[in-house]
Tab-separated table of C-alpha atoms (C1' of nucleotides) in Angstrom:
chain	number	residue	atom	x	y	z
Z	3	UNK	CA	76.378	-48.985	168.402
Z	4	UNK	CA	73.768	-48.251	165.748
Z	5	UNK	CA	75.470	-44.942	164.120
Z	6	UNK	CA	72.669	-43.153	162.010
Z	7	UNK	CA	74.567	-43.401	159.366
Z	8	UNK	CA	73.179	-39.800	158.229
Z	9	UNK	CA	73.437	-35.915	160.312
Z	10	UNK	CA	71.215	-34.147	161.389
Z	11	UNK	CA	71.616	-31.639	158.161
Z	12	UNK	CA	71.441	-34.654	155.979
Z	13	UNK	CA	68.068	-36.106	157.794
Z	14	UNK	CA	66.207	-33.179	157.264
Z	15	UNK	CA	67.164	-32.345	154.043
Z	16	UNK	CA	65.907	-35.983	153.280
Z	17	UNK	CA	62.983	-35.437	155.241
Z	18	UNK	CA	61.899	-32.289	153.783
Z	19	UNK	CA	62.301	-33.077	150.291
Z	20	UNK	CA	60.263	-36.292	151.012
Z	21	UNK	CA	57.616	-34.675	152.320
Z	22	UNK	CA	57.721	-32.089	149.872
Z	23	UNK	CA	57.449	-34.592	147.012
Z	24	UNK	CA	54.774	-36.633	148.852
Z	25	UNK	CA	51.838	-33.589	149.276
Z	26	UNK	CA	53.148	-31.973	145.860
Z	27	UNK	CA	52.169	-35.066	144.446
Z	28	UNK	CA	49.092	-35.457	146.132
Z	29	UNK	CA	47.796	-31.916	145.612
Z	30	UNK	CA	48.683	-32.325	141.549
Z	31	UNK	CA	46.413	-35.550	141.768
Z	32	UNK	CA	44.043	-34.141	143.451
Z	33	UNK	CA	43.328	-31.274	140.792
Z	34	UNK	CA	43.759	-33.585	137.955
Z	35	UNK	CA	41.421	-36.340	139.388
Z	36	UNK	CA	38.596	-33.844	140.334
Z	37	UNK	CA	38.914	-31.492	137.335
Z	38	UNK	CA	39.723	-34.477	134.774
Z	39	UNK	CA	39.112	-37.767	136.595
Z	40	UNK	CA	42.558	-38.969	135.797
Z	41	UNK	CA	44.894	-40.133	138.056
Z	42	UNK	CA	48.750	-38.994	137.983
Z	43	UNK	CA	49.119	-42.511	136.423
Z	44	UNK	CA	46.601	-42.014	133.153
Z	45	UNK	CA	47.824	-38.757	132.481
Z	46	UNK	CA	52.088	-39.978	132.426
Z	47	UNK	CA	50.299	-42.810	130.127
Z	48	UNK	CA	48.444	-40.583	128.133
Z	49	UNK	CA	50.987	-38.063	127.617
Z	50	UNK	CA	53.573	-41.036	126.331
Z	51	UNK	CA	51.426	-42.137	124.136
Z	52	UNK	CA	50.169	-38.906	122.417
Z	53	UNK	CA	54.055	-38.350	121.848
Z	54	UNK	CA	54.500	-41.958	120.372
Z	55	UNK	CA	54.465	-42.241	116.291
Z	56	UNK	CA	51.006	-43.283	115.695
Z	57	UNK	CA	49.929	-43.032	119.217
Z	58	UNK	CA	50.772	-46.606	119.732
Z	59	UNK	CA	53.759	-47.994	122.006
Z	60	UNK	CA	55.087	-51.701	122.955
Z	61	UNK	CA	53.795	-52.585	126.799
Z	62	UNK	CA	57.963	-52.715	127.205
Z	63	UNK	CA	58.770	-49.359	125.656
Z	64	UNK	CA	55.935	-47.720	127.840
Z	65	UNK	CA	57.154	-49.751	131.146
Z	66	UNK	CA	60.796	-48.211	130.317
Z	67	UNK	CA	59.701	-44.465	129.505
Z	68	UNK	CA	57.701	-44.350	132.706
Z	69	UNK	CA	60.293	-46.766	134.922
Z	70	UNK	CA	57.488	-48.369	135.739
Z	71	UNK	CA	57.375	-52.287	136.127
Z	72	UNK	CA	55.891	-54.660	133.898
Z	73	UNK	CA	53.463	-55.849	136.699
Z	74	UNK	CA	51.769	-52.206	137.024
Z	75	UNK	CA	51.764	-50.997	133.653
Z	76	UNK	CA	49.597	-54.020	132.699
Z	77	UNK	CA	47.217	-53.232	135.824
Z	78	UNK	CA	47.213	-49.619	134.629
Z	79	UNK	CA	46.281	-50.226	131.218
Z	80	UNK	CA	43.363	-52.887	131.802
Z	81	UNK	CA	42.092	-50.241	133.756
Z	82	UNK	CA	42.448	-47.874	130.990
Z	83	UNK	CA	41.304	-50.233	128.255
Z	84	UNK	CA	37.910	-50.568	130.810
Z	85	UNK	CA	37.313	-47.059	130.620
Z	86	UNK	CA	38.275	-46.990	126.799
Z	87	UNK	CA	41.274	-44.714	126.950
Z	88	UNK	CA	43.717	-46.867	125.237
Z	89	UNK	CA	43.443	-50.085	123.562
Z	90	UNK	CA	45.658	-53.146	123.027
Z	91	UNK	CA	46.183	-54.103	119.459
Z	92	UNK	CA	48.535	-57.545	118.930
Z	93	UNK	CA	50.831	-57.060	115.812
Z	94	UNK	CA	53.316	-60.171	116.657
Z	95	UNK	CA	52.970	-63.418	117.603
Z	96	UNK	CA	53.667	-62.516	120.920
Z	97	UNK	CA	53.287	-58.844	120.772
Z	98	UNK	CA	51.096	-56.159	121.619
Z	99	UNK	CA	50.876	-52.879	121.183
Z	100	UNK	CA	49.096	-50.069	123.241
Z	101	UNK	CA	46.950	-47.522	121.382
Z	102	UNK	CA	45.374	-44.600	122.449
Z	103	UNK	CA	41.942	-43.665	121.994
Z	104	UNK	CA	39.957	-40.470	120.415
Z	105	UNK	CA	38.673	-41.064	124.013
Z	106	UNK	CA	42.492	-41.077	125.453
Z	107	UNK	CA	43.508	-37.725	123.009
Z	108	UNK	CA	40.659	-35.557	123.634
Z	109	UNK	CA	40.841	-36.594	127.903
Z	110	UNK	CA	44.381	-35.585	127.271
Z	111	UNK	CA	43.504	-32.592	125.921
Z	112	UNK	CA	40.659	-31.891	128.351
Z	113	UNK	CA	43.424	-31.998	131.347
Z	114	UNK	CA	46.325	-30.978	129.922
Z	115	UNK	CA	45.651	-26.808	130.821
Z	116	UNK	CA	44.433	-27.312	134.485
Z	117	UNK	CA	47.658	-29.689	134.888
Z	118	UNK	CA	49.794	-27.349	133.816
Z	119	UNK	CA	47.902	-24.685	135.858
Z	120	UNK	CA	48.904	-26.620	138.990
Z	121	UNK	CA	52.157	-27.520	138.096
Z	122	UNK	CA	53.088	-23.912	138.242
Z	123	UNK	CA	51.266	-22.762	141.100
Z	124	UNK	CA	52.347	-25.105	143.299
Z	125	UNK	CA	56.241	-25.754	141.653
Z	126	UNK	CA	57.228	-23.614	138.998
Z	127	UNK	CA	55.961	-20.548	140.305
Z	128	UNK	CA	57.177	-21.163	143.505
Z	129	UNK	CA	61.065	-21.154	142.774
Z	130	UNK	CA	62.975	-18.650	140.513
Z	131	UNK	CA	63.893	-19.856	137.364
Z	132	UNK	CA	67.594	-19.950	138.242
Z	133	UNK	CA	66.383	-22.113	141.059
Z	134	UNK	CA	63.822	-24.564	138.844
Z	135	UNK	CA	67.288	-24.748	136.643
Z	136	UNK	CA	69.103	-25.590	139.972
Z	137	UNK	CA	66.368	-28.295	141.087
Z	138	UNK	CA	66.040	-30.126	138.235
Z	139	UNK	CA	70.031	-30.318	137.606
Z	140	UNK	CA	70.489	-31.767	141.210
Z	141	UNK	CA	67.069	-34.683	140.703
Z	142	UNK	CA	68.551	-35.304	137.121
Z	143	UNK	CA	71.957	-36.413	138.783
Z	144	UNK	CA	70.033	-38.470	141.328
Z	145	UNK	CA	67.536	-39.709	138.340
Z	146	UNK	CA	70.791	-40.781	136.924
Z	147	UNK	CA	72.077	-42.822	139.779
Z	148	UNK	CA	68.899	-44.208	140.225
Z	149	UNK	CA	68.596	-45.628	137.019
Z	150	UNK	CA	72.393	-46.852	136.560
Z	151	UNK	CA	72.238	-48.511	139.736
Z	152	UNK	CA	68.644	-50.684	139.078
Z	153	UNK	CA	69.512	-54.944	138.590
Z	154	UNK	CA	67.193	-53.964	135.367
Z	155	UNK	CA	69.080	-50.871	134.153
E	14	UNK	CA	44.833	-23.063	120.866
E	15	UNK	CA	44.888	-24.704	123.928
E	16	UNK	CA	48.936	-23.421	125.391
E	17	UNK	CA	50.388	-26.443	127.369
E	18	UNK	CA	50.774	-23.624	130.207
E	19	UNK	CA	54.261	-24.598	130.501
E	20	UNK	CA	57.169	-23.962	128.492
E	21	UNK	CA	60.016	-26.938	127.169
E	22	UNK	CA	61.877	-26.339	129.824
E	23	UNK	CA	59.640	-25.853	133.121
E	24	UNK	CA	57.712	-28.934	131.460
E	25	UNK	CA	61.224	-30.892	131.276
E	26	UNK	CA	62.147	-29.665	135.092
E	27	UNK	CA	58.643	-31.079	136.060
E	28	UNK	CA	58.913	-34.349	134.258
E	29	UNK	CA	62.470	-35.574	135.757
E	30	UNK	CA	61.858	-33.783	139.476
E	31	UNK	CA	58.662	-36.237	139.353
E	32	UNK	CA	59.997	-39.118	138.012
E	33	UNK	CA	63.077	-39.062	139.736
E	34	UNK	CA	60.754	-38.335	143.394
E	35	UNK	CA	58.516	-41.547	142.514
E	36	UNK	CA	61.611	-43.756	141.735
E	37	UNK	CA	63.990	-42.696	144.620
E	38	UNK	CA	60.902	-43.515	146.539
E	39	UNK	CA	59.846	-46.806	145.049
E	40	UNK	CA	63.578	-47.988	145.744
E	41	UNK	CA	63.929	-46.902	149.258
E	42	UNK	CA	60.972	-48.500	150.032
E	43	UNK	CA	62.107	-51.518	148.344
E	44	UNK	CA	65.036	-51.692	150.780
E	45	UNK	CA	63.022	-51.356	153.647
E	46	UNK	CA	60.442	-53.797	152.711
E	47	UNK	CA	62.917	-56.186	151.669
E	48	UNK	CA	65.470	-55.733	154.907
E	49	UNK	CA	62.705	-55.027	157.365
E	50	UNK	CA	59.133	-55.910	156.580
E	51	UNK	CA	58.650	-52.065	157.350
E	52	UNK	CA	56.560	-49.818	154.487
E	53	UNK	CA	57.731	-46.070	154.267
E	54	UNK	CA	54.300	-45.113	155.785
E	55	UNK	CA	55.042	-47.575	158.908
E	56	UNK	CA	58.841	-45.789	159.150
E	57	UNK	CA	57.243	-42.793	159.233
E	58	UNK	CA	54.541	-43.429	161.770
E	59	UNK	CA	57.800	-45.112	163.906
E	60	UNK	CA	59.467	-42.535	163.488
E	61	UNK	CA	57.474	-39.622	164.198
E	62	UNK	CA	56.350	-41.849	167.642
E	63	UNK	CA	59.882	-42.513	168.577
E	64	UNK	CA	60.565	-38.512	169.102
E	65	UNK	CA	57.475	-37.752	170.825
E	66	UNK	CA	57.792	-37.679	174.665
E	67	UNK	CA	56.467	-40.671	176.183
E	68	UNK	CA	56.530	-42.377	172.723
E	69	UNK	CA	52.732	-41.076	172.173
E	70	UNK	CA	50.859	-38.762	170.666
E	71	UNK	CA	47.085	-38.257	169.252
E	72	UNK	CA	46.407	-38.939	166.100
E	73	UNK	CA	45.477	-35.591	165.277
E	74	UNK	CA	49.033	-34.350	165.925
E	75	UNK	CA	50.411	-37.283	164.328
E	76	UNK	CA	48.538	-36.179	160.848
E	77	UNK	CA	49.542	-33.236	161.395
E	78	UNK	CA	53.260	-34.081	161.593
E	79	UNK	CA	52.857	-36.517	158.577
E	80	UNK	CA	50.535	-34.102	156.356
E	81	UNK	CA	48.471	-36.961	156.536
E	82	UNK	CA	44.694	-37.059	155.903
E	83	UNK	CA	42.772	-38.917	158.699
E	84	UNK	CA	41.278	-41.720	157.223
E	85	UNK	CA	45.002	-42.301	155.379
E	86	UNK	CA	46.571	-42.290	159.099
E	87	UNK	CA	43.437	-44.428	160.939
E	88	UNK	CA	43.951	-47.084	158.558
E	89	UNK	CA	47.555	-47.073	159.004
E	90	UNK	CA	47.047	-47.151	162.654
E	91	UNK	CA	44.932	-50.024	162.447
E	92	UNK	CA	47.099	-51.864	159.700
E	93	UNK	CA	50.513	-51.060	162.347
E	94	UNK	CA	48.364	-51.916	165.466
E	95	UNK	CA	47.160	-55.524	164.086
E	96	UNK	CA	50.877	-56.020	163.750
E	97	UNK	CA	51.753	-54.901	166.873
E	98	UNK	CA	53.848	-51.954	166.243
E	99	UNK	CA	51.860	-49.383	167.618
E	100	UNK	CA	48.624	-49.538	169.980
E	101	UNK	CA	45.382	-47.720	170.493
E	102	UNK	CA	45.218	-46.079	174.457
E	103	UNK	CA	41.913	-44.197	174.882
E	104	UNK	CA	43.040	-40.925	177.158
E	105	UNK	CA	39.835	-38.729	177.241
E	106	UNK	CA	36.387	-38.659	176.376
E	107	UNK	CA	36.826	-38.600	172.663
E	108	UNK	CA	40.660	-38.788	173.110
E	109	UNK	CA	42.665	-41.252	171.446
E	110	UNK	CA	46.666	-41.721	172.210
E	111	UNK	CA	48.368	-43.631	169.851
E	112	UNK	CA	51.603	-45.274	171.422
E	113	UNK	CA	54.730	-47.309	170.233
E	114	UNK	CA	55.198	-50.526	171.522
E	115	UNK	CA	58.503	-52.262	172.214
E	116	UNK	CA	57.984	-54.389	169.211
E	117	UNK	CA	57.480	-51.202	167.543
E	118	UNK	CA	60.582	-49.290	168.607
E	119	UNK	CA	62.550	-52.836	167.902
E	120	UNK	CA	61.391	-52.816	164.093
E	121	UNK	CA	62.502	-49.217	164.294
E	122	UNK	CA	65.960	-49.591	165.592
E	123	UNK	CA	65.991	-52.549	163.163
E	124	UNK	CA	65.284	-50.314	160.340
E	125	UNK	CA	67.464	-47.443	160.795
E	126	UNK	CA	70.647	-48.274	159.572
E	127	UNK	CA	69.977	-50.158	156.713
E	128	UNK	CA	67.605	-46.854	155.850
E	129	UNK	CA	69.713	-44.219	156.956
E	130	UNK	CA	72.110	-46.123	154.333
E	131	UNK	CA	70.137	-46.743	151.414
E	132	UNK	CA	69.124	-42.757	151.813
E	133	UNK	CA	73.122	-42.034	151.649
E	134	UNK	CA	73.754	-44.239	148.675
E	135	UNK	CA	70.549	-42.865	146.409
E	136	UNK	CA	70.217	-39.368	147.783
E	137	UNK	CA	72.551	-37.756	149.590
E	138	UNK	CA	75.983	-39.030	148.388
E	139	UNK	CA	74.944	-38.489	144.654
E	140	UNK	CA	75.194	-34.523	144.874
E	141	UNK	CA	77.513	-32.229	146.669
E	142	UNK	CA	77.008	-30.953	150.078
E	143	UNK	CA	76.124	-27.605	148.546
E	144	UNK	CA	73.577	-29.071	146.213
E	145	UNK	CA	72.119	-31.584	148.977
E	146	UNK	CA	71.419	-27.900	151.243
E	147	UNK	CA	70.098	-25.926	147.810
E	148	UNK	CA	67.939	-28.944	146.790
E	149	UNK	CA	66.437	-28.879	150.508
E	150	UNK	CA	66.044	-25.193	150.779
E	151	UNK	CA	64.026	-25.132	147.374
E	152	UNK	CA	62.122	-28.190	148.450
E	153	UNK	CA	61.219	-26.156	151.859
E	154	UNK	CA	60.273	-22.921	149.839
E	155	UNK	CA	57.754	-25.308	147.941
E	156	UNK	CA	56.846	-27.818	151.170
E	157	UNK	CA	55.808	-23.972	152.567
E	158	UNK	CA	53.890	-23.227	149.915
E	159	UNK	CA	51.848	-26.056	149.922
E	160	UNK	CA	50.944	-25.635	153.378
E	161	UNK	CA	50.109	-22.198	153.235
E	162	UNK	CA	47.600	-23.153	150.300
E	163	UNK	CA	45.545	-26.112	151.444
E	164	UNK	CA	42.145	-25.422	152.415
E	165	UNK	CA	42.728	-27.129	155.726
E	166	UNK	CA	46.184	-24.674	156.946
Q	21	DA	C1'	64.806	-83.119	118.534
Q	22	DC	C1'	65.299	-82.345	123.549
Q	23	DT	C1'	66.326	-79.469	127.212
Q	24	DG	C1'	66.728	-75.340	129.463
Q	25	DC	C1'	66.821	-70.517	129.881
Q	26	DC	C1'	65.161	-65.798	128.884
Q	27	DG	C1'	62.111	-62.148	128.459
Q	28	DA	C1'	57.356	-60.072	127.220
Q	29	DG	C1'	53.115	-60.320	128.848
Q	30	DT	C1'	49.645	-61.873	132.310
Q	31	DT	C1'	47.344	-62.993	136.679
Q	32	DG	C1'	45.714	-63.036	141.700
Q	33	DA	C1'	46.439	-61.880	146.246
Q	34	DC	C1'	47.407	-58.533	149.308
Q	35	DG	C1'	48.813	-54.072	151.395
Q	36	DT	C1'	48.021	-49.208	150.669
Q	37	DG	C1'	45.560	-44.489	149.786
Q	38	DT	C1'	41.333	-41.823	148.773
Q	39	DC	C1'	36.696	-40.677	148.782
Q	40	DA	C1'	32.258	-40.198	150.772
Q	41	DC	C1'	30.026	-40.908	154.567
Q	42	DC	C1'	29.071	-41.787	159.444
Q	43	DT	C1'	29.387	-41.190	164.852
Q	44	DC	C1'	29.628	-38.521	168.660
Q	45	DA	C1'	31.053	-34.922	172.008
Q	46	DA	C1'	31.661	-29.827	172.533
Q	47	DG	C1'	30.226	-25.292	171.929
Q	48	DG	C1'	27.232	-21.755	170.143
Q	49	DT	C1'	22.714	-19.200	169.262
Q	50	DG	C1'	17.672	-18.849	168.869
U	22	DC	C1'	15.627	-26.117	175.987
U	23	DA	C1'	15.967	-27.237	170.778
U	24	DC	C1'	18.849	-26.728	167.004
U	25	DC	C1'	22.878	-26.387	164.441
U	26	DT	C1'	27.722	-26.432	163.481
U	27	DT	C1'	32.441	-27.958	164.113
U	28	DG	C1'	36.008	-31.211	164.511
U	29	DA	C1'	38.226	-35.749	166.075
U	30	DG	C1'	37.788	-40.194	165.062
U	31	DG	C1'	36.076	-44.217	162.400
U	32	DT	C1'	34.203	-47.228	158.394
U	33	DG	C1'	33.549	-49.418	153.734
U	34	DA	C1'	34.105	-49.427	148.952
U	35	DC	C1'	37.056	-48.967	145.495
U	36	DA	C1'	41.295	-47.668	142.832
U	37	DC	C1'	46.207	-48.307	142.910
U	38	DG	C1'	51.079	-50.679	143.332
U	39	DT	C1'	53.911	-54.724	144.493
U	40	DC	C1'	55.105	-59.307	144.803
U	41	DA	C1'	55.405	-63.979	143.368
U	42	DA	C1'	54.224	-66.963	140.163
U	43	DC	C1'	52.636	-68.330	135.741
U	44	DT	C1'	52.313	-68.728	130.212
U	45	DC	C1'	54.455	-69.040	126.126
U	46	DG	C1'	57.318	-67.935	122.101
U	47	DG	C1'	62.265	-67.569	120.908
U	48	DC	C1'	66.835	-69.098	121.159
U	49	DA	C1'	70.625	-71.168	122.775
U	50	DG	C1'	73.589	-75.658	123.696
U	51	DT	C1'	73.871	-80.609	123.496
DNA sequence: ACTGCCGAGTTGACGTGTCACCTCAAGGTG
DNA sequence: CACCTTGAGGTGACACGTCAACTCGGCAGT
């Protein structure tokens, strides 16, 4: 008897916000990767990093800021490393820690105003403030679940 | 003097609208993965199939429907069609028709409650109806203005 | 000391998405 | 007619993300 489990109102809302977040996050790629050649991926490391003490970070702390798991941060950052945007450093016995580069700070720097650019054209500047307020109230409450719910959270 | 462009607080809404977006969507894929060897893209294709009359449509329209670029969607095709899910029916000169096959609308009726539920539990039931309809209708105003932008609408 | 578990970090294979480029029919315009 | 453009469809190379499995130090419990 395979009930939907969700209405109609429910599907679409689901469905539009998916697609919404799906081409919004293309499109901001897009501009970054052609104006900056850095992925959505580079700049979230990037930007953790340049707000890191020293500009360094554990592979762990990183993995947790971004939610990301351990698996893709390290793919992420050999790339990275190959194209000299961040280093690794070891400082334990076991541990490492992830640097970034003059190279990292000033490709930072490089995309950080055309990034921005974007993000308001195509989000910020699309809503009313009272609304941005609204949007990001409602996806912090989800973020929330999301995270409280994880086997790793 | 490089100005970020954004101010605390738009740059805040961005960060956790984004983050939250790329985990809610990491975990509902998870779900379907894990309970159906199904990848949001395939639901999506199966989906979008499913409604169409006859259960087929080009792949043109089916881009279209998606906001998919073509070479994203042929792939896909061939991917879900090498699986069996879908198939390949040439209908005019040029004309392709992509169809859903009955192992394709199985995998889909297999899929649908488990997702329908998983969307419930991380989604919907974490706000109020009133926020689930204002999160939608600000994630339309935005979904609109990304259409209305792209070089190709 | 031996055993076993845990958790940070690593690896390879594989499915996925994007880019640049190609094919080929249709439809102008000289 | 030759020539060019447009658009649907297709292809390969490469970057990205996930999964399962591995290494290895630390830290129990016995």
């Amino acid at each position: 008897m395979e009930q939907q489990g969700l209405t109609e109102r429910e599907r679409r809302a689901w469905r539009t916000s998916f697609e919404m977040t799906e081409l919004l996050r293309a499109r901001i790629e897009q501009q970054l990767q052609a104006d900056s050649g850095l992925s959505n991926a580079d700049y979230t490391v990037l930007a953790l990093l340049s707000e890191a003490p020293d500009g360094r970070m554990r592979p762990y702390e990183l993995g947790q800021a971004a939610n990301w798991e351990k698996s893709r941060l390290h793919h992420q950052l050999t790339r990275m490393c190959r194209r000299g945007l961040t280093g690794r450093e070891r400082c334990g016995n076991r541990g490492v820690d992830v640097v970034i580069t003059q190279k990292g700070l000033a490709a930072l720097a490089d995309a950080v105003p055309g990034h921005a650019q974007e993000v308001r054209r195509l989000f910020v500047d699309r809503v009313t403030p009272e609304e941005l307020d609204l949007f990001a109230g409602i996806a912090a409450k989800i973020l929330d679940g999301l995270r409280t719910d994880q086997p790793s959270g």
